[in-house]
CSV table of C-alpha atoms in Angstrom, one decimal:
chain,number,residue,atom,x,y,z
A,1,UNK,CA,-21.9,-2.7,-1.6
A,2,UNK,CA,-21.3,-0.2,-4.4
A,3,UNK,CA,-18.5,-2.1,-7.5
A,4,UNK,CA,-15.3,-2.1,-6.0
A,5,UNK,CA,-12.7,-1.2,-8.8
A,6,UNK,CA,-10.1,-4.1,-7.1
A,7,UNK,CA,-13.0,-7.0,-7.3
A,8,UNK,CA,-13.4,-5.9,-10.7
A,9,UNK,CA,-9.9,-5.6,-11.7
A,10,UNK,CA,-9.4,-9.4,-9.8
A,11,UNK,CA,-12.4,-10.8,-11.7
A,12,UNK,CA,-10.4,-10.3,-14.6
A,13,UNK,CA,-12.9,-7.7,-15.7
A,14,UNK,CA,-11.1,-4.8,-15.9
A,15,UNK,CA,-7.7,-4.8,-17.8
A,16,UNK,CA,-4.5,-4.3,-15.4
A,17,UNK,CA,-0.5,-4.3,-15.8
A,18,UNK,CA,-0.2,-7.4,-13.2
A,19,UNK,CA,3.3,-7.5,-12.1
A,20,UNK,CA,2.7,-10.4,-9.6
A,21,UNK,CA,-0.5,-13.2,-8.6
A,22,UNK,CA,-0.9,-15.7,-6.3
A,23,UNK,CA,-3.8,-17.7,-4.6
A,24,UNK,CA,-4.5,-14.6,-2.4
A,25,UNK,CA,-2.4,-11.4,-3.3
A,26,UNK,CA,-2.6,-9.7,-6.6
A,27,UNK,CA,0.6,-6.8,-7.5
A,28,UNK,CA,-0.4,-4.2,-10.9
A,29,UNK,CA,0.9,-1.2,-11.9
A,30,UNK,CA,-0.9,2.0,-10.7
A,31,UNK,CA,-2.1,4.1,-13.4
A,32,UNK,CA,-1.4,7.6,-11.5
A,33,UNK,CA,2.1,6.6,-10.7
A,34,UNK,CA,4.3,8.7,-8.2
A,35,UNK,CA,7.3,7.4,-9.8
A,36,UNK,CA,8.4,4.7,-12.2
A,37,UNK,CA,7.2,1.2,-10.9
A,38,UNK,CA,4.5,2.8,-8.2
A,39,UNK,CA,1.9,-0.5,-7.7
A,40,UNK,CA,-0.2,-1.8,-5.7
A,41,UNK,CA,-0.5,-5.1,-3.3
A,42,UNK,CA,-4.1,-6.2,-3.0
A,43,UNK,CA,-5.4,-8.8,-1.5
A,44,UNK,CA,-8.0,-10.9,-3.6
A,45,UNK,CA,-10.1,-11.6,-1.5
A,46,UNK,CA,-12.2,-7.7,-0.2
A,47,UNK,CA,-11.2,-6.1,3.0
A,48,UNK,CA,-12.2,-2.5,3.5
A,49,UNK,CA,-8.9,-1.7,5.5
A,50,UNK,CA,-6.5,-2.2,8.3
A,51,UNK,CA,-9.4,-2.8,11.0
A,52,UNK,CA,-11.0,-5.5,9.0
A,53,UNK,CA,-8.3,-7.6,7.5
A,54,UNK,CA,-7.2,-10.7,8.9
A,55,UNK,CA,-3.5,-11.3,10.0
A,56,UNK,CA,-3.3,-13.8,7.9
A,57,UNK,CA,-3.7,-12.1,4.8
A,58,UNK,CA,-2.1,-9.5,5.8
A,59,UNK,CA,0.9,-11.6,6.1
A,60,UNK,CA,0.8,-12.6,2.5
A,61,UNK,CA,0.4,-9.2,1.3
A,62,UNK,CA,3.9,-7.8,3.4
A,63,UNK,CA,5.8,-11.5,1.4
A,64,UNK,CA,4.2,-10.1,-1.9
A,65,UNK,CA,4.9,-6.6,-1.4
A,66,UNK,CA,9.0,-7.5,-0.1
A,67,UNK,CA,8.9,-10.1,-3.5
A,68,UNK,CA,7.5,-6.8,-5.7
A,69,UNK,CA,9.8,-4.9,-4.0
A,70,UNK,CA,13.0,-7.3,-4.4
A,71,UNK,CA,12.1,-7.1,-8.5
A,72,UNK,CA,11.6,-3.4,-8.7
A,73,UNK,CA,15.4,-2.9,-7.2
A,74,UNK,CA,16.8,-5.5,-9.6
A,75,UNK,CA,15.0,-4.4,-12.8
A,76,UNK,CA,14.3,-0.6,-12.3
A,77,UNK,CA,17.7,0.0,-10.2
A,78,UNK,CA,15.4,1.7,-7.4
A,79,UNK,CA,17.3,2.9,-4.3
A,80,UNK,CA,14.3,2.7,-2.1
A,81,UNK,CA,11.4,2.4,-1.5
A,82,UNK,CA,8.0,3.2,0.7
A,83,UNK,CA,5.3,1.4,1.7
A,84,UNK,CA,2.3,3.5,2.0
A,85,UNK,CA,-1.4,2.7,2.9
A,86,UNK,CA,-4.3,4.7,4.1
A,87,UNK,CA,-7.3,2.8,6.1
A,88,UNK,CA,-10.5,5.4,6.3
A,89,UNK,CA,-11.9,8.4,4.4
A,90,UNK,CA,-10.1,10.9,6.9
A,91,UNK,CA,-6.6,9.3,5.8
A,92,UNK,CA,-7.3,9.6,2.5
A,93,UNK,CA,-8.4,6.2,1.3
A,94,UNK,CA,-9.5,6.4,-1.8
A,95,UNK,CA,-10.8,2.8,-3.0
A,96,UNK,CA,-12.3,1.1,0.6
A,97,UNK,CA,-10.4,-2.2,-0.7
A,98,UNK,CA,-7.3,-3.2,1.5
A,99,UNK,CA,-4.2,-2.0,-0.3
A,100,UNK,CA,-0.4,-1.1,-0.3
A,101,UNK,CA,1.3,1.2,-2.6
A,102,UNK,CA,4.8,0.5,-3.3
A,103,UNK,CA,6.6,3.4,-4.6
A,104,UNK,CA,10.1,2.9,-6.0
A,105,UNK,CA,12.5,5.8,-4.8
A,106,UNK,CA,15.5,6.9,-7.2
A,107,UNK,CA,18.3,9.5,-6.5
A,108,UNK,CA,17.0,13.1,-7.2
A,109,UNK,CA,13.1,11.8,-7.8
A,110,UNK,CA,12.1,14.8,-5.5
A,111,UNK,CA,9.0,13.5,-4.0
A,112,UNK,CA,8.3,14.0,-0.7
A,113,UNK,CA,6.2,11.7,0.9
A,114,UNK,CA,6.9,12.1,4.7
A,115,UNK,CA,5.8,15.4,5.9
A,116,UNK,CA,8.0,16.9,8.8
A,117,UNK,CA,6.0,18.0,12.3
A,118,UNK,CA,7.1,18.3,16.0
A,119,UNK,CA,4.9,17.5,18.9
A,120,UNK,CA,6.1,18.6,22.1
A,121,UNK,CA,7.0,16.3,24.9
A,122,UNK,CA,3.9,16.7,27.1
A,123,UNK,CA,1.6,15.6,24.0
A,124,UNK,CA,3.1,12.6,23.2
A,125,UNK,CA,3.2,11.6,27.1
A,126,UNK,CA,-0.9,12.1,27.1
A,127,UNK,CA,-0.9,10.0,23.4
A,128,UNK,CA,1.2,7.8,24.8
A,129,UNK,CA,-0.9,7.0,27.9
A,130,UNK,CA,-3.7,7.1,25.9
A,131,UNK,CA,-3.0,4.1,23.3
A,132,UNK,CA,-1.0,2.3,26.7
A,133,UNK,CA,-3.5,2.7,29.2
C-alpha cells in the first residue's frame, strides 16, 4: 500500500490543525478549505471508503463529526452546515482513506455544493427496482 497522507498525519508524523481526538476518530482543519472551519472526520484506524468500513466506526465518526459540528456553530457562528464524502476514484475521492468533510455554511458564502438535475419518473421507477429488487 502506497503512504497514506491520514496514517501519516495520525502517526503524528505530519503536522495538522487537530480540532478534535479520541481513541478512534481524529477532526483537523483542511488545508484547501471551502469556507472557514472546512475539516475533516477520519477515522484512525485506515478504511479505504464506505464499502470497507465497519458500522461501528462509522458510528463514532457521525458522534465526532455532530460534536465538530456543535463547536463550529458556537465558535464560528456557522448557519449550516454539510457533510460531504466521496467513496471511489469515479466520485472523486481523492485520499482512499475513509473521510468526512464538514464544511461550515454562512449567509452569502456563495458556494454551491449540491448541483440541481431532474430525472424523469420512468428512470427513477427502473433505479428504484434496481437497488429494491
Amino acid at each position: 500500500m502506497e503512504k497514506c497522507i491520514f496514517c501519516e498525519i495520525i502517526a503524528n508524523r505530519i503536522p495538522s490543525y487537530k480540532l478534535y481526538e479520541d481513541d478512534n476518530v481524529i477532526c483537523m482543519l483542511d488545508i484547501n478549505p471551502l469556507t472557514k472551519g472546512h475539516c475533516l472526520v477520519i477515522p484512525k484506524k485506515h478504511y479505504k471508503d464506505i464499502f470497507e468500513i465497519d458500522e461501528a466506526t462509522l458510528a463514532n465518526i457521525i458522534l465526532a463529526a455532530k460534536k465538530v459540528s456543535m463547536q463550529i456553530r458556537k465558535k464560528l457562528g456557522a448557519m449550516g452546515i454539510n457533510i460531504l464524502h466521496a467513496s471511489g476514484k469515479e466520485a472523486q475521492q481523492s485520499v482512499f482513506h475513509f473521510h468526512l468533510h464538514l464544511v461550515p455554511r454562512f449567509k452569502g458564502d456563495n458556494l454551491d455544493t449540491w448541483p440541481k438535475s431532474e430525472y424523469k419518473e420512468k428512470s427513477l421507477n427502473e433505479i428504484y427496482e434496481k437497488i429494491k429488487g
